[in-house]
């Protein structure tokens, strides 16, 4: 297991689901972990559960707010060496019904927000000659999926952003990778199931079965599985892995 003693990690969207599991895992490996999200309460609840986790509410779509977060957190706990851009969300609708607001909101949080989460770290990581950047993308960044066009477009964009930053930082001891989960047991998945129940005649069990049927292993991914991959990518042993999109999806993509 990687030892992250002395590292300071930023995990966006760390108050719930995959981000909370990543924050816990990195803190248990010895890192100090700053978590952000828009709501203070879930962040405080996660910070209360695990020593080494610190809550700093911020909206990733607000560039000035992210720069302010960096100033606050780095003054308190030292420069970030690890950034996990995890905050995201999806709403589903047939492409012809996607409003301008839905399109912009989805691109803002999943793609622009991912860039604003990482950009303030770049100069410092380059100067210190070490860094680990991990984007939480999705299998929706690797293949198409129906009724989530803005999300698929945004997550494909995240994969492109990851590759661009990997190319820019490759000579400076920095790795930049993306982890691409399939359907994972989190509040976001519960929202997707509730939407299926509300818009079809199916009950929750049928909705869950419809989603697990998309996974060749016939199951949902757990947040802990995603967190384990992020921990591995944050360690010294993975210095040679950069510019990669790694699916954690039970074989959903080959
Ligand atoms: P989740 O439990 O809903 O977590 C999303 C987190 O992002 C929340 O803590 C939320 O906190 C935060 N967030 C949303 N908008 C934000 C903003 N503008 N600024 C700052 N934080 C914001 O969902 P999850 O499943 O763990 O999702 C985490 C990531 O995994 C997302 O990028 C998602 O696309 C990806 N993913 C999920 C699945 C899945 O099936 N669950 C599959 C593939 C990929 P606030 O609401 O307090 O801001």
Coordinates of C-alpha atoms and ligand atoms in Angstrom, one line a residue:
X1 CA 0.0 0.0 0.0
X2 CA 1.2 3.5 -0.9
X3 CA 2.5 5.7 2.0
X4 CA 1.4 9.3 1.5
X5 CA 2.9 10.7 4.7
X6 CA 3.9 14.3 4.1
X7 CA 1.6 14.7 1.1
X8 CA -1.3 17.2 0.9
X9 CA -4.2 16.2 -1.3
X10 CA -7.1 18.1 -2.6
X11 CA -10.2 16.0 -3.3
X12 CA -13.1 17.9 -4.9
X13 CA -16.6 16.6 -4.1
X14 CA -15.1 14.9 -1.1
X15 CA -18.3 15.1 1.0
X16 CA -20.0 12.1 -0.5
X17 CA -19.8 9.0 -2.6
X18 CA -16.6 8.4 -4.5
X19 CA -14.9 11.6 -3.3
X20 CA -15.5 10.7 0.4
X21 CA -14.1 7.2 -0.2
X22 CA -11.0 8.7 -1.9
X23 CA -10.5 11.2 0.9
X24 CA -10.8 8.5 3.6
X25 CA -8.4 6.2 1.7
X26 CA -5.7 8.9 1.1
X27 CA -6.0 10.1 4.8
X28 CA -5.6 6.5 6.0
X29 CA -2.5 6.3 3.9
X30 CA -1.0 9.2 5.8
X31 CA -1.9 12.2 3.6
X32 CA -3.4 15.4 4.8
X33 CA -6.6 15.8 2.7
X34 CA -8.5 19.0 2.0
X35 CA -12.0 18.3 0.7
X36 CA -14.3 20.7 -1.0
X37 CA -17.9 20.8 -2.2
X38 CA -20.7 23.4 -2.2
X39 CA -22.4 22.2 1.0
X40 CA -20.6 22.6 4.3
X41 CA -22.4 19.9 6.2
X42 CA -21.4 16.7 4.3
X43 CA -17.8 18.0 4.2
X44 CA -17.8 18.5 8.0
X45 CA -19.3 15.0 8.5
X46 CA -16.6 13.3 6.5
X47 CA -13.8 15.4 8.3
X48 CA -15.3 14.4 11.6
X49 CA -15.0 10.7 10.7
X50 CA -11.3 10.6 9.9
X51 CA -8.2 12.4 11.3
X52 CA -6.3 14.3 8.6
X53 CA -9.3 15.4 6.5
X54 CA -10.1 19.2 6.4
X55 CA -13.3 20.7 5.0
X56 CA -13.1 23.9 2.8
X57 CA -16.4 24.6 1.0
X58 CA -15.9 25.8 -2.6
X59 CA -17.7 25.6 -5.9
X60 CA -15.4 24.1 -8.6
X61 CA -17.2 26.1 -11.3
X62 CA -16.0 29.4 -9.7
X63 CA -12.4 30.0 -10.6
X64 CA -11.8 32.7 -8.0
X65 CA -13.3 30.5 -5.3
X66 CA -10.9 27.7 -6.3
X67 CA -7.9 30.1 -6.2
X68 CA -9.1 31.2 -2.7
X69 CA -9.4 27.6 -1.6
X70 CA -5.8 26.9 -2.7
X71 CA -4.6 30.0 -0.7
X72 CA -6.5 29.0 2.4
X73 CA -5.6 25.3 2.4
X74 CA -1.9 25.7 1.3
X75 CA -1.3 28.4 4.0
X76 CA -2.8 26.0 6.6
X77 CA -1.3 22.7 5.5
X78 CA 1.4 23.3 2.9
X79 CA 1.4 23.0 -0.9
X80 CA -0.8 20.4 -2.6
X81 CA 1.1 17.5 -4.1
X82 CA -2.0 15.5 -5.1
X83 CA -5.1 16.8 -6.8
X84 CA -8.2 14.6 -7.4
X85 CA -10.8 16.3 -9.5
X86 CA -13.8 14.3 -8.6
X87 CA -16.8 16.7 -8.3
X88 CA -19.4 16.1 -11.0
X89 CA -22.9 15.2 -11.7
X90 CA -25.3 14.2 -14.5
X91 CA -28.9 14.7 -15.5
X92 CA -30.5 12.6 -18.1
X93 CA -32.7 13.6 -21.0
X94 CA -33.1 12.7 -24.7
X95 CA -30.7 14.9 -26.6
X96 CA -33.5 16.8 -28.3
X97 CA -34.8 17.9 -24.8
X98 CA -31.5 19.1 -23.4
X99 CA -31.9 22.8 -22.5
X100 CA -29.1 25.3 -22.7
X101 CA -29.0 25.5 -18.9
X102 CA -28.6 21.7 -18.6
X103 CA -25.9 21.6 -21.2
X104 CA -24.0 24.5 -19.6
X105 CA -24.4 23.2 -16.0
X106 CA -23.1 19.8 -17.0
X107 CA -20.1 21.1 -18.9
X108 CA -19.4 23.6 -16.1
X109 CA -19.2 21.1 -13.2
X110 CA -17.7 18.1 -15.0
X111 CA -15.2 19.7 -17.4
X112 CA -14.6 23.4 -16.6
X113 CA -14.7 22.7 -12.9
X114 CA -12.2 19.9 -13.3
X115 CA -9.8 22.3 -15.0
X116 CA -10.4 25.0 -12.4
X117 CA -9.7 22.4 -9.7
X118 CA -6.3 21.5 -11.1
X119 CA -5.0 24.7 -12.8
X120 CA -3.9 26.5 -9.6
X121 CA -1.7 23.5 -8.7
X122 CA 0.3 23.3 -11.9
X123 CA 3.0 26.0 -11.4
X124 CA 3.8 24.8 -7.9
X125 CA 3.9 21.1 -8.8
X126 CA 6.2 21.9 -11.7
X127 CA 8.5 24.0 -9.5
X128 CA 8.8 21.2 -6.9
X129 CA 9.2 18.5 -9.5
X130 CA 6.5 16.2 -8.1
X131 CA 2.8 15.8 -8.5
X132 CA -0.1 13.4 -8.9
X133 CA -3.3 14.6 -10.7
X134 CA -6.2 12.2 -11.0
X135 CA -9.5 13.0 -12.8
X136 CA -12.5 11.0 -11.9
X137 CA -14.0 10.6 -15.4
X138 CA -16.4 7.8 -16.2
X139 CA -16.9 5.0 -18.7
X140 CA -19.1 7.8 -20.3
X141 CA -15.7 9.4 -21.2
X142 CA -14.7 6.3 -23.1
X143 CA -17.8 5.4 -25.1
X144 CA -21.3 6.7 -25.9
X145 CA -24.4 6.3 -23.7
X146 CA -28.0 7.2 -24.5
X147 CA -29.8 10.1 -22.8
X148 CA -26.8 11.7 -21.2
X149 CA -25.3 13.6 -24.1
X150 CA -23.9 16.6 -22.1
X151 CA -22.4 14.3 -19.5
X152 CA -20.8 12.0 -22.2
X153 CA -19.4 15.1 -24.0
X154 CA -18.1 16.5 -20.7
X155 CA -16.4 13.3 -19.6
X156 CA -14.8 12.8 -23.1
X157 CA -13.5 16.3 -22.6
X158 CA -12.0 15.4 -19.3
X159 CA -10.1 12.5 -20.9
X160 CA -8.8 15.1 -23.5
X161 CA -7.9 17.5 -20.7
X162 CA -6.1 14.7 -18.8
X163 CA -4.0 13.9 -21.9
X164 CA -3.2 17.5 -22.6
X165 CA -2.0 18.1 -19.0
X166 CA 0.0 14.8 -19.1
X167 CA 1.8 16.1 -22.2
X168 CA 2.6 19.5 -20.6
X169 CA 3.9 18.1 -17.3
X170 CA 5.6 14.9 -18.4
X171 CA 9.1 16.2 -17.9
X172 CA 8.5 17.5 -14.4
X173 CA 7.8 14.5 -12.2
X174 CA 4.1 14.9 -12.5
X175 CA 1.7 12.2 -13.5
X176 CA -1.8 13.0 -14.8
X177 CA -4.3 10.2 -15.2
X178 CA -8.1 9.5 -15.3
X179 CA -10.0 6.8 -13.5
X180 CA -13.2 5.8 -15.3
X181 CA -15.8 4.1 -13.1
X182 CA -18.9 2.3 -14.3
X183 CA -22.1 2.7 -12.4
X184 CA -21.0 3.0 -8.7
X185 CA -23.0 2.8 -5.5
X186 CA -23.2 6.5 -4.5
X187 CA -25.9 9.2 -4.0
X188 CA -25.5 10.0 -7.7
X189 CA -26.5 6.5 -8.7
X190 CA -29.5 6.7 -6.3
X191 CA -30.5 9.9 -8.2
X192 CA -30.3 8.0 -11.5
X193 CA -32.4 5.2 -10.2
X194 CA -35.0 7.6 -8.8
X195 CA -35.1 9.3 -12.2
X196 CA -35.7 6.0 -14.0
X197 CA -38.5 5.1 -11.5
X198 CA -40.1 8.6 -12.0
X199 CA -39.9 8.5 -15.8
X200 CA -40.8 4.8 -16.5
X201 CA -43.2 2.3 -15.1
X202 CA -40.3 0.4 -13.5
X203 CA -39.8 0.0 -9.7
X204 CA -36.4 0.6 -8.0
X205 CA -35.4 -3.1 -8.2
X206 CA -36.1 -3.2 -11.9
X207 CA -34.2 0.1 -12.4
X208 CA -31.2 -1.3 -10.5
X209 CA -31.3 -4.5 -12.6
X210 CA -31.4 -2.5 -15.8
X211 CA -28.3 -0.6 -14.8
X212 CA -26.3 -3.6 -13.5
X213 CA -27.1 -5.5 -16.7
X214 CA -24.8 -2.9 -18.5
X215 CA -21.9 -4.3 -16.4
X216 CA -20.5 -7.7 -17.6
X217 CA -19.8 -8.6 -14.0
X218 CA -23.5 -7.9 -13.3
X219 CA -22.9 -5.6 -10.4
X220 CA -22.3 -2.0 -9.4
X221 CA -18.7 -0.8 -8.6
X222 CA -18.0 0.3 -5.0
X223 CA -16.5 3.7 -4.1
X224 CA -13.8 1.8 -2.3
X225 CA -12.7 0.1 -5.6
X226 CA -12.3 3.5 -7.2
X227 CA -10.5 4.9 -4.2
X228 CA -8.0 2.0 -4.2
X229 CA -7.1 2.8 -7.8
X230 CA -6.6 6.5 -7.0
X231 CA -4.4 5.6 -4.0
X232 CA -2.3 3.4 -6.3
X233 CA -1.9 6.3 -8.9
X234 CA -0.9 8.7 -6.1
X235 CA 2.0 6.5 -5.0
X236 CA 5.7 6.6 -5.9
X237 CA 5.4 3.2 -7.6
X238 CA 3.3 4.5 -10.4
X239 CA 5.7 7.3 -11.6
X240 CA 5.7 5.7 -15.0
X241 CA 2.0 5.8 -15.5
X242 CA 0.8 9.1 -17.0
X243 CA -1.8 10.1 -19.7
X244 CA -3.9 7.0 -19.0
X245 CA -7.6 6.5 -18.7
X246 CA -8.2 3.4 -16.5
X247 CA -11.7 1.9 -16.5
X248 CA -13.0 0.4 -13.2
X249 CA -16.1 -1.0 -14.6
X250 CA -16.3 -4.8 -14.4
X251 CA -15.4 -5.1 -18.1
X252 CA -17.9 -2.5 -19.4
X253 CA -15.2 -1.3 -21.8
X254 CA -12.3 -3.3 -23.2
Ligands
LIG1 P1 -22.1 12.2 -5.6 O1 -22.1 11.4 -4.3 O2 -23.3 12.9 -6.0 O3 -20.9 13.2 -5.4 C1 -20.7 14.4 -6.2 C2 -19.9 15.4 -5.3 O4 -19.6 16.5 -6.1 C3 -20.8 15.9 -4.2 O5 -20.0 15.8 -2.9 C4 -21.1 17.3 -4.5 O6 -21.1 18.1 -3.3 C5 -19.9 17.6 -5.4 N1 -20.2 18.7 -6.3 C6 -21.1 18.8 -7.3 N2 -21.1 19.9 -7.9 C7 -20.1 20.6 -7.3 C8 -19.6 21.9 -7.6 N3 -20.1 22.8 -8.5 N4 -18.5 22.3 -6.8 C9 -18.0 21.5 -5.9 N5 -18.4 20.3 -5.6 C10 -19.5 19.9 -6.3 O7 -21.6 11.4 -6.8 P2 -20.5 10.3 -7.1 O8 -21.1 9.2 -7.8 O9 -19.6 10.1 -5.9 O10 -19.7 11.2 -8.2 C11 -18.3 11.5 -8.1 C12 -17.7 11.5 -9.5 O11 -17.7 10.2 -10.0 C13 -18.4 12.4 -10.5 O12 -17.4 13.1 -11.3 C14 -19.1 11.4 -11.3 O13 -19.4 11.9 -12.6 C15 -18.2 10.3 -11.3 N6 -18.8 9.0 -11.7 C16 -19.8 8.5 -10.9 C17 -20.4 7.3 -11.3 C18 -21.5 6.6 -10.5 O14 -22.2 5.7 -11.0 N7 -21.8 7.0 -9.3 C19 -19.9 6.6 -12.4 C20 -18.9 7.1 -13.1 C21 -18.3 8.3 -12.8 P3 -22.1 19.4 -3.3 O15 -23.4 19.0 -3.8 O16 -22.1 19.8 -1.8 O17 -21.4 20.5 -4.1

